[in-house]
Coordinates of C-alpha atoms in Angstrom, one line a residue:
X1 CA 53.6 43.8 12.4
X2 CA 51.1 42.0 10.4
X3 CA 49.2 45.2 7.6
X4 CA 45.8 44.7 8.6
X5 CA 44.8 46.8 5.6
X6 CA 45.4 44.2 3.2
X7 CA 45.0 41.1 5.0
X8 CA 42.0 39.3 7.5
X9 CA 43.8 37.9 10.8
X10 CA 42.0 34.9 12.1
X11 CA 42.6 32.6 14.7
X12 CA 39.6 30.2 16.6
X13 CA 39.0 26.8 17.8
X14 CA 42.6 24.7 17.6
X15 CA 44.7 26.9 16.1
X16 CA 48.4 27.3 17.3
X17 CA 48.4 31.1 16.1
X18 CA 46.7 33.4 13.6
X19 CA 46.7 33.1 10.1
X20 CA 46.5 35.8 7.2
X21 CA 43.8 35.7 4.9
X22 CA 43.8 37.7 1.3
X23 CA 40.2 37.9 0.2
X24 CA 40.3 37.2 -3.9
X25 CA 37.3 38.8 -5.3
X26 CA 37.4 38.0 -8.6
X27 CA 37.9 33.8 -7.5
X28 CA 35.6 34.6 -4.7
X29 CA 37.3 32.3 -2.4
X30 CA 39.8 33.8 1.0
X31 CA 44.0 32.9 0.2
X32 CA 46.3 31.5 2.6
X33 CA 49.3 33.2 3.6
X34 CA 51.9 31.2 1.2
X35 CA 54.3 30.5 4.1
X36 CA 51.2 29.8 6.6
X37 CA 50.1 25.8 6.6
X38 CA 46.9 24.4 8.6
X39 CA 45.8 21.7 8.2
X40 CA 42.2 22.4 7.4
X41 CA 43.0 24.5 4.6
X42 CA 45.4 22.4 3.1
X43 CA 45.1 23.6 -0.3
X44 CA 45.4 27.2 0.9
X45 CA 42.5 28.7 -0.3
X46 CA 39.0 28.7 1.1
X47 CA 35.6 29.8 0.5
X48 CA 33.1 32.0 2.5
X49 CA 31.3 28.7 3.8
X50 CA 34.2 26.6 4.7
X51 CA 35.6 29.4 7.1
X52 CA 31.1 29.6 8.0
X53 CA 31.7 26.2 9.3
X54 CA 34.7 27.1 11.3
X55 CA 34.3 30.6 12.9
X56 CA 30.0 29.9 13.3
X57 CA 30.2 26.8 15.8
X58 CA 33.4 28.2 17.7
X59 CA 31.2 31.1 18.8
X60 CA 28.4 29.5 19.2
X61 CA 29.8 27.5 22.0
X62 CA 32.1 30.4 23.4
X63 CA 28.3 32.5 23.6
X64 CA 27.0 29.9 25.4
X65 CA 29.7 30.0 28.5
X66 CA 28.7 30.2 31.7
X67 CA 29.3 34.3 31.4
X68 CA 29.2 36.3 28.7
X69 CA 30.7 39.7 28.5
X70 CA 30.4 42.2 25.6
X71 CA 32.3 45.4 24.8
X72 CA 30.9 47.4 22.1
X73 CA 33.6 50.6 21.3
X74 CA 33.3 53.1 18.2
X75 CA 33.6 50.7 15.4
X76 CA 29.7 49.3 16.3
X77 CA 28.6 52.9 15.7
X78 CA 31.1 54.1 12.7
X79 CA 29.7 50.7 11.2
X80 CA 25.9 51.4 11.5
X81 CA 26.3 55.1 10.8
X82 CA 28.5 54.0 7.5
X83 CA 25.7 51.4 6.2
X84 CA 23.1 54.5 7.0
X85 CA 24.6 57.5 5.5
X86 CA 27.0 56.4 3.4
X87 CA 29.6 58.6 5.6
X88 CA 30.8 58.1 9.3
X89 CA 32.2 60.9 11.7
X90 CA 33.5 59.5 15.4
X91 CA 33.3 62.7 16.7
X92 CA 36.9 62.7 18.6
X93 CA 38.5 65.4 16.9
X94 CA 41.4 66.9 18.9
X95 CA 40.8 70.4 17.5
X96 CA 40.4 72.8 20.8
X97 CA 40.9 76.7 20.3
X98 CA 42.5 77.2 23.8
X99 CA 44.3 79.8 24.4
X100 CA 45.6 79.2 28.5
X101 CA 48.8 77.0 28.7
X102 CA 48.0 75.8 25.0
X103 CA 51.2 74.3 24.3
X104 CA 52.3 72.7 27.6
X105 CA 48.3 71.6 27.3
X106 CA 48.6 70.0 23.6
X107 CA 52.0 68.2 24.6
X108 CA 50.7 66.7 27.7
X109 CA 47.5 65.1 25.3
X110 CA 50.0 64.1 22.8
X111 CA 51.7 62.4 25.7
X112 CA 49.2 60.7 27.1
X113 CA 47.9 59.6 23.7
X114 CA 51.2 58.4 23.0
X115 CA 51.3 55.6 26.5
X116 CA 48.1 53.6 25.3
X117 CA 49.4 53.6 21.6
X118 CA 47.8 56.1 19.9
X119 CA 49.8 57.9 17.2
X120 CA 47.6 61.1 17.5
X121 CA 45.8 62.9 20.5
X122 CA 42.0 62.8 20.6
X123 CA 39.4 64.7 22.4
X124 CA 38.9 62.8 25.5
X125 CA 43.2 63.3 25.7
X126 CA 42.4 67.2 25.9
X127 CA 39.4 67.1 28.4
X128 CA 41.6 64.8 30.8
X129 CA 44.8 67.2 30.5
X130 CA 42.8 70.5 30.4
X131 CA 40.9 69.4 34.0
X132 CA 44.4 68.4 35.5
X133 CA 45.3 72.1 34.7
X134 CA 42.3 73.7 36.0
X135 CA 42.5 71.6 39.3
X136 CA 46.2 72.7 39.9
X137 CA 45.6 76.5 39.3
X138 CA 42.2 76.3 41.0
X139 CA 45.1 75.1 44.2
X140 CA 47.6 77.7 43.4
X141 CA 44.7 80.7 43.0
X142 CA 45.0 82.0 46.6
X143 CA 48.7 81.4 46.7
X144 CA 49.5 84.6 44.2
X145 CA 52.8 82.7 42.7
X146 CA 51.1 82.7 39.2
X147 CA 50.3 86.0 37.9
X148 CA 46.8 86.7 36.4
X149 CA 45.8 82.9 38.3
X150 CA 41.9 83.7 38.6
X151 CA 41.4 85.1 34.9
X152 CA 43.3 82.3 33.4
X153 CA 41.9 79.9 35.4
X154 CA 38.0 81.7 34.1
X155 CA 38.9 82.1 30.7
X156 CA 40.2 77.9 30.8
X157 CA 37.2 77.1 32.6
X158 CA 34.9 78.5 29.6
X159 CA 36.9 77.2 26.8
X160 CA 36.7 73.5 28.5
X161 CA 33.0 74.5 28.2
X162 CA 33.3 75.2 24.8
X163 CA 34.6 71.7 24.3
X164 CA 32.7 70.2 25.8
X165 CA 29.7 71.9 24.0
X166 CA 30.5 71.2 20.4
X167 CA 31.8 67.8 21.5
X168 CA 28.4 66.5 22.9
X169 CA 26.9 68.6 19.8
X170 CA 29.2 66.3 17.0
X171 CA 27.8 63.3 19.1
X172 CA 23.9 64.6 19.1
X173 CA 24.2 65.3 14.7
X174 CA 25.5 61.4 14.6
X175 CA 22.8 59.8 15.9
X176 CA 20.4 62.7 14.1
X177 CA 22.5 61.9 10.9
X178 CA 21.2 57.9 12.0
X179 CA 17.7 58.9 12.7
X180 CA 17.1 61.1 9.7
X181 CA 18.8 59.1 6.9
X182 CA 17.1 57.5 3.8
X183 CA 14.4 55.3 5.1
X184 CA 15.6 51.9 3.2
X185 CA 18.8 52.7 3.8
X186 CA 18.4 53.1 7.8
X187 CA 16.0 50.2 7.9
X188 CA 18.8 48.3 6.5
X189 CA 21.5 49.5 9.0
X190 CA 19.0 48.5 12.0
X191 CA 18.1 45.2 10.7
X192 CA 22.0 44.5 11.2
X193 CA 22.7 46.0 14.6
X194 CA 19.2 44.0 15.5
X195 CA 20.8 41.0 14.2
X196 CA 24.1 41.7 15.6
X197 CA 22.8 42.7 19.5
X198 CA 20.1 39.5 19.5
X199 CA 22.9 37.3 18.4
X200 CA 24.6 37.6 21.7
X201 CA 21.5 38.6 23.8
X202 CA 20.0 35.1 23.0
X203 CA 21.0 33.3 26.1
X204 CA 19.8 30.0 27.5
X205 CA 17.7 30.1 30.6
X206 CA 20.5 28.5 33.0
X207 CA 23.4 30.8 31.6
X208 CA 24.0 34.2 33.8
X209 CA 22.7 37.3 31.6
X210 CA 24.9 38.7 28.9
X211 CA 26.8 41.6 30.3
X212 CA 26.8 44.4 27.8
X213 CA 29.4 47.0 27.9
X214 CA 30.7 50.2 25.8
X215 CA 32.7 53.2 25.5
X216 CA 30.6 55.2 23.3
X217 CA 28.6 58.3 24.5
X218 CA 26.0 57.9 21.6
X219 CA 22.3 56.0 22.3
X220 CA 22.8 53.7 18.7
X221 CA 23.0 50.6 21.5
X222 CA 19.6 51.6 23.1
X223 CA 17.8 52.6 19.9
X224 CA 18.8 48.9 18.8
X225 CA 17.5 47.1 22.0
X226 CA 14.4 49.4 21.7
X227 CA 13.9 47.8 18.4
X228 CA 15.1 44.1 19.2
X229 CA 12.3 44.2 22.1
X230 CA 15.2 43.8 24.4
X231 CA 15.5 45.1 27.8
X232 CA 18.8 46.9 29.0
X233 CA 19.2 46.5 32.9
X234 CA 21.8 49.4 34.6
X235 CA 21.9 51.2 37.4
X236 CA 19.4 53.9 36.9
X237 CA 16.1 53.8 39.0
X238 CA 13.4 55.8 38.5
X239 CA 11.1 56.8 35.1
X240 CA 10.3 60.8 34.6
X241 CA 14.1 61.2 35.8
X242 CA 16.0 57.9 36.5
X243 CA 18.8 58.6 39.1
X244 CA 21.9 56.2 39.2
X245 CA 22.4 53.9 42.5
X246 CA 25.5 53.1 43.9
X247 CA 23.9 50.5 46.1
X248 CA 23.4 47.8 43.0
X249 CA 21.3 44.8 43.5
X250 CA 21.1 42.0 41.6
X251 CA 17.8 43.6 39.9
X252 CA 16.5 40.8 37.4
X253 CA 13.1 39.9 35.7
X254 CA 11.6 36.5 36.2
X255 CA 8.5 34.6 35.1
X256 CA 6.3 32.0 36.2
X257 CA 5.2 29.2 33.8
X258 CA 1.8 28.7 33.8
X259 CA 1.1 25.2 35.1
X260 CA 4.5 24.5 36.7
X261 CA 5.6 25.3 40.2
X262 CA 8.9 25.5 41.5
X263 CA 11.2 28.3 40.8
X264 CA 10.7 31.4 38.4
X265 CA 12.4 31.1 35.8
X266 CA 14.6 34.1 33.3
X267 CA 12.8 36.1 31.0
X268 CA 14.4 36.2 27.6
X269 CA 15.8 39.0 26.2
X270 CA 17.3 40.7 29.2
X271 CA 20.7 42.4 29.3
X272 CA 22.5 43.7 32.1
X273 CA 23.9 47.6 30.3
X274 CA 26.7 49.4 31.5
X275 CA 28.3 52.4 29.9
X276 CA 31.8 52.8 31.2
X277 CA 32.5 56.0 29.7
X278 CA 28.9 58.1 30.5
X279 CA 26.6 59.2 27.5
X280 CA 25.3 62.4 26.0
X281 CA 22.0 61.8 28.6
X282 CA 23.8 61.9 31.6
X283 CA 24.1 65.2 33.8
X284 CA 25.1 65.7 36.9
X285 CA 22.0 67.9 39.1
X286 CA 23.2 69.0 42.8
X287 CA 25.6 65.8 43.0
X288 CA 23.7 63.3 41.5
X289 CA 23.9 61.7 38.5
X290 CA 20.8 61.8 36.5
X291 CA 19.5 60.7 32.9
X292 CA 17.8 63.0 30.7
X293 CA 14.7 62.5 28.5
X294 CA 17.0 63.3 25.2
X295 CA 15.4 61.5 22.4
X296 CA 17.4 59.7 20.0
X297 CA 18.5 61.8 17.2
X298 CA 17.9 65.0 18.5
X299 CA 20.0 68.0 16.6
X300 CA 20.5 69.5 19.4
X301 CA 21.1 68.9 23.6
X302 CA 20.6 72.5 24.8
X303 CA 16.6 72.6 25.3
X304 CA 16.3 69.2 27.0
X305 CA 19.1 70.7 29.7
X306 CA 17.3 74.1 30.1
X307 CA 14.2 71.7 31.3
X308 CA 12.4 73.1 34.2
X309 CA 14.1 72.2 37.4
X310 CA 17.1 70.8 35.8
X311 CA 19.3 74.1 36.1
X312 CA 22.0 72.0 34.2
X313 CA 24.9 72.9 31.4
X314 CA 27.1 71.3 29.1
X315 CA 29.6 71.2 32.2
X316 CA 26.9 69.0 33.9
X317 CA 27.4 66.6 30.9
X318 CA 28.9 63.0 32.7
X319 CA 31.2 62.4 28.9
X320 CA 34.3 60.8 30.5
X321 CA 36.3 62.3 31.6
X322 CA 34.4 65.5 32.2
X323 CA 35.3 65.8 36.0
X324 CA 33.5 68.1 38.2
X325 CA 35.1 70.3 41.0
X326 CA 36.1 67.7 43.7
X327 CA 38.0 64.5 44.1
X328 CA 34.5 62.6 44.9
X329 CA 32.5 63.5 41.8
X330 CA 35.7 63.5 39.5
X331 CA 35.5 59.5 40.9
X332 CA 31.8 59.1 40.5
X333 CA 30.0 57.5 39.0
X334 CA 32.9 56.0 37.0
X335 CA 34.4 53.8 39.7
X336 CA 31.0 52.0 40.1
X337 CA 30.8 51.1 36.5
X338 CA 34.2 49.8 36.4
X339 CA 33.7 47.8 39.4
X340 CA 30.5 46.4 37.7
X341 CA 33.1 45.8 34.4
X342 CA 35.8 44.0 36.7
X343 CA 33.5 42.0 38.4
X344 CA 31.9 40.7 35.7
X345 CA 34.8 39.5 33.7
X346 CA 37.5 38.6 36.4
X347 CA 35.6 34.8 37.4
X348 CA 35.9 31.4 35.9
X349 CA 33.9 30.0 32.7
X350 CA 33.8 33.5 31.7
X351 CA 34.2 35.0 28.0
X352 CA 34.9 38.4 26.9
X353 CA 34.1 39.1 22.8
X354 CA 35.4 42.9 21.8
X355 CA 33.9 44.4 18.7
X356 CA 35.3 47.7 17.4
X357 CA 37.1 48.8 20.5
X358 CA 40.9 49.1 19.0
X359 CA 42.4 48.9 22.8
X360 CA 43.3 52.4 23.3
X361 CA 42.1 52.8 26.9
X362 CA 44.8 51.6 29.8
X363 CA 42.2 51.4 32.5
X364 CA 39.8 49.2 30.3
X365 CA 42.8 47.3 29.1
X366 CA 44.3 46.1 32.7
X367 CA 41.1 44.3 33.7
X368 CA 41.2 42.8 30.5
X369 CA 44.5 41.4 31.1
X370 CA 43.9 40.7 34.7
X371 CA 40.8 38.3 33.7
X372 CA 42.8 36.6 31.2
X373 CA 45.0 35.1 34.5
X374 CA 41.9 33.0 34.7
X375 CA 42.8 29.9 33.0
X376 CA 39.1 29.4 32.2
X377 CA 38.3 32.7 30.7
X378 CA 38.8 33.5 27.0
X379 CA 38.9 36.9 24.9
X380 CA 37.6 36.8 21.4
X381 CA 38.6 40.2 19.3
X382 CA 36.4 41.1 16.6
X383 CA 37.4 44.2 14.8
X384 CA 37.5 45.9 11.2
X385 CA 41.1 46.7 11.5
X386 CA 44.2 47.2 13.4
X387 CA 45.7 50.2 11.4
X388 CA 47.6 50.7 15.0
X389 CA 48.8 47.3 15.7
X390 CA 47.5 47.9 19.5
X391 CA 45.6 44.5 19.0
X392 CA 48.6 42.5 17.6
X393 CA 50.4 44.2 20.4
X394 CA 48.5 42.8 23.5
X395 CA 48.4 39.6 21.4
X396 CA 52.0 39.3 21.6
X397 CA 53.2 40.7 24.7
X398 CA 49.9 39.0 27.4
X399 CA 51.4 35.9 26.5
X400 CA 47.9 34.1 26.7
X401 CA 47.5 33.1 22.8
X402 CA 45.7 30.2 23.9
X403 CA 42.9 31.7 25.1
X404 CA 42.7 34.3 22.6
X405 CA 40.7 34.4 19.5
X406 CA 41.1 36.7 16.6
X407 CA 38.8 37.7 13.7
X408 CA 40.0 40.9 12.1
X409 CA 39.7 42.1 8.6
X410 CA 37.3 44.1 6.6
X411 CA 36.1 40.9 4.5
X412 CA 36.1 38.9 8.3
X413 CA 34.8 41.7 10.5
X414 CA 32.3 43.7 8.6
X415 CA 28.9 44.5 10.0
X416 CA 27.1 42.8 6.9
X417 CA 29.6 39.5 6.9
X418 CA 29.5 39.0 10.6
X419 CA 25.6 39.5 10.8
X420 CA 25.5 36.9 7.6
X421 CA 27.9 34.4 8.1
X422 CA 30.3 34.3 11.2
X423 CA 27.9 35.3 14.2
X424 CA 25.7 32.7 15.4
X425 CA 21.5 32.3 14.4
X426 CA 19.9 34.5 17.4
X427 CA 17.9 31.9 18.6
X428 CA 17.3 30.3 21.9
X429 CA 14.5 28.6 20.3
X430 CA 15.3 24.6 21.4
X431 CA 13.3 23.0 18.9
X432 CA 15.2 24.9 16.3
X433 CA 18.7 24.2 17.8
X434 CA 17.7 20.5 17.9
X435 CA 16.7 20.4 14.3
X436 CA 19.6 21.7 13.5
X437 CA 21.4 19.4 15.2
X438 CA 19.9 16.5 13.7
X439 CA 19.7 17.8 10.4
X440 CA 23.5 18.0 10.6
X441 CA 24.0 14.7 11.7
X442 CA 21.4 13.1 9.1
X443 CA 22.5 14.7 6.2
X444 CA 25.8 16.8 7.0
X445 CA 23.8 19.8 5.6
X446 CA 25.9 23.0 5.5
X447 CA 24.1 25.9 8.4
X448 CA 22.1 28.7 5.9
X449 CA 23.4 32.0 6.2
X450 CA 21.3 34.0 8.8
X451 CA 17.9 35.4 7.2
X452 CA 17.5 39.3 7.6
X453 CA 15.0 40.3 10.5
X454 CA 12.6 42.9 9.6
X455 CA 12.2 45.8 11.8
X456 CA 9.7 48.8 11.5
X457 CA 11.2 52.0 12.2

């Protein structure tokens, strides 16, 4: 298993399989693997620039595919939070003081953590177990074959709550830890995740929208499209108290040129948003699934649920996979966003790019795999690291190398290098694509490295 703590893994464009990259910082140039040859590295060390002039115009053209897919997991966050405080926190600590079935509980987690390829159990592992427990004794209460059945199934019932509380709590003090941080320093961070979003958000007029997806409960994503000036499409409807739809139409926004008839044509800077695993503004009110007015960075979640009318807790909360009381909400709304996720990849001339999602989750995993069956699809992986080996581990064992692309490695992957040198310019602007293109055909010039975008926070 390749040590992704010490090396870059990369593999684009023609490339049979990946190579390992040691970044030399005192020569300030990336070294080849000694027993790895390519042939456009054939002295085995390269700089910054040369790999620019690789990685850059491979995903340029893999952004421009006919569908674009993006799935943003806890790395985007841990990234922006780091640059910002100097300090990151996830917020899936497995620590839960339970005291019903705690062992049987904790071994089931470990378990289950254990299938996707996770050494240790998180928090999402022990709100999945602990509701599996509460739905079999909440069978067995009338039955009288466990003894003390309605007070254990009480006293489990409130320390899920618990949970659940300080869990959405740790989540709320991240993005507060984001919105309160030194004012240069956040300015910085945002600048970055402006760069980063616009660079895949800048999509020609006859390409389908970029599909934007994620597994994080924090708002870091919207706060960044608030700031880009983009606009996130989902399934919500409404303003004072958006309520999600199952009955999804193909909602889009369209203009009219002035002095040009014919059809309507795509506004720019539209995303289609989906967040597969809820967020910390979601609560569930009398069966339907609603969005909260929670500002970003708020310390605290409690006096935005105790809004009038609301009559919602920290149970209402929709964090996956916080399940309610019956089959049909413990379903909903989560089906219908990985319906939207599956339909959206599984087609032809489609192309997934991950960025710090580390493949943990089975269900997310298996329509990733499934769309790869496509011969005309392709999965690019973008991450920091692969202190697991899950990554190396689907690379291996889909047995679809060819339409796989790797970039991983802090010197590769990193919020700052990506935004600077690997990701493309976020411009649709054709003037500027078509000087660019001439420029390098004149002259051969080498593409500048992508100038910072200033944003007032």
């Amino acid at each position: 298993m390749v040590d992704s703590k010490s090396k870059n893994i990369l593999k684009v464009r023609d490339d049979f399989d990946y190579i390992e990259l040691v970044w030399k910082k005192d020569e300030k140039h990336f070294l080849l693997d000694s027993e790895q040859k390519v042939n456009w590295c054939p002295d085995g060390f390269c700089m910054k620039n040369e790999l620019r002039s690789r990685i850059e115009p491979w995903l340029t053209s893999l952004f421009q595919s006919e569908h674009l897919s993006l799935l943003i997991g806890s790395g985007l966050s841990t990234a922006i939070q780091y640059d910002a405080c100097g300090s990151a926190n996830n917020g899936m600590d497995s620590s839960f003081p339970v005291t019903v079935f705690s062992d049987q509980i904790k071994k089931a987690a470990k378990e289950s953590a254990e299938r996707t390829g996770r050494k240790e159990k998180n928090i999402e592992d022990i709100i999945r177990v602990t509701n599996e427990v509460i739905r079999g004794l909440s069978i067995l209460e009338e039955s009288g074959e466990i003894e003390d059945c309605s007070l254990k199934l009480k006293t489990l019932r409130t320390e899920l709550e618990s949970v659940i509380t300080d869990f959405s709590e740790n989540i709320s003090q991240i993005e507060a830890s984001i919105a309160t941080a030194d004012s240069e320093k956040r300015e910085s961070a945002f600048n970055k995740l402006v760069m980063f979003l616009m660079s895949f958000a800048s999509r020609t007029g006859t390409r389908d929208r970029l599909n934007l997806f994620t597994t994080n409960y924090d708002r870091l994503i919207e706060a960044g499209a608030d700031v880009a000036g983009l606009r996130l499409i989902d399934r919500f409807v409404g303003v004072l108290s958006p309520i999600f739809r199952s009955s999804r139409m193909d909602v889009d926004m369209h203009y009219n040129p002035p002095g040009i008839r014919g059809e309507p044509r795509y506004l720019e800077g539209v995303v289609r948003f989906t967040k597969l695993h809820g967020s910390l503004d979601w609560v569930n009110i009398k069966g339907d699934i609603r969005r909260i007015g929670l500002p970003f960075g708020a310390k605290s979640i409690k006096p935005f649920l105790e809004t009038a009318g609301l009559s919602a807790d920290y149970a209402s909360l929709m964090i996956y996979p916080n399940s309610a009381k019956d089959r049909e909400t413990a379903e909903y709304p989560y089906v219908e966003l990985f319906r939207d996720f599956a339909a959206a990849l599984c087609q032809p001339n489609s192309t997934l790019v991950t960025y710090g999602y580390s493949f943990g989750d089975d269900h997310i995993n298996r329509v990733i795999r499934d769309m790869l069956t496509i011969p005309s699809t392709h999965l690019v992986v973008i991450n920091y690291g692969d202190s697991s080996g899950r990554i190396m581990d689907k690379y291996e064992t889909w047995g679809r190398k060819s339409q796989m692309s790797l970039i991983i490695g802090k010197e590769l992957a990193q919020i700052d290098e990506l935004v600077n040198y690997y990701l493309p310019k976020p411009s649709i602007d054709r003037a500027s694509i078509r000087m660019a293109d001439i420029l390098n055909q004149r002259f051969n010039q080498e593409p500048k490295v992508n100038e910072q975008v200033e944003v007032d926070l």
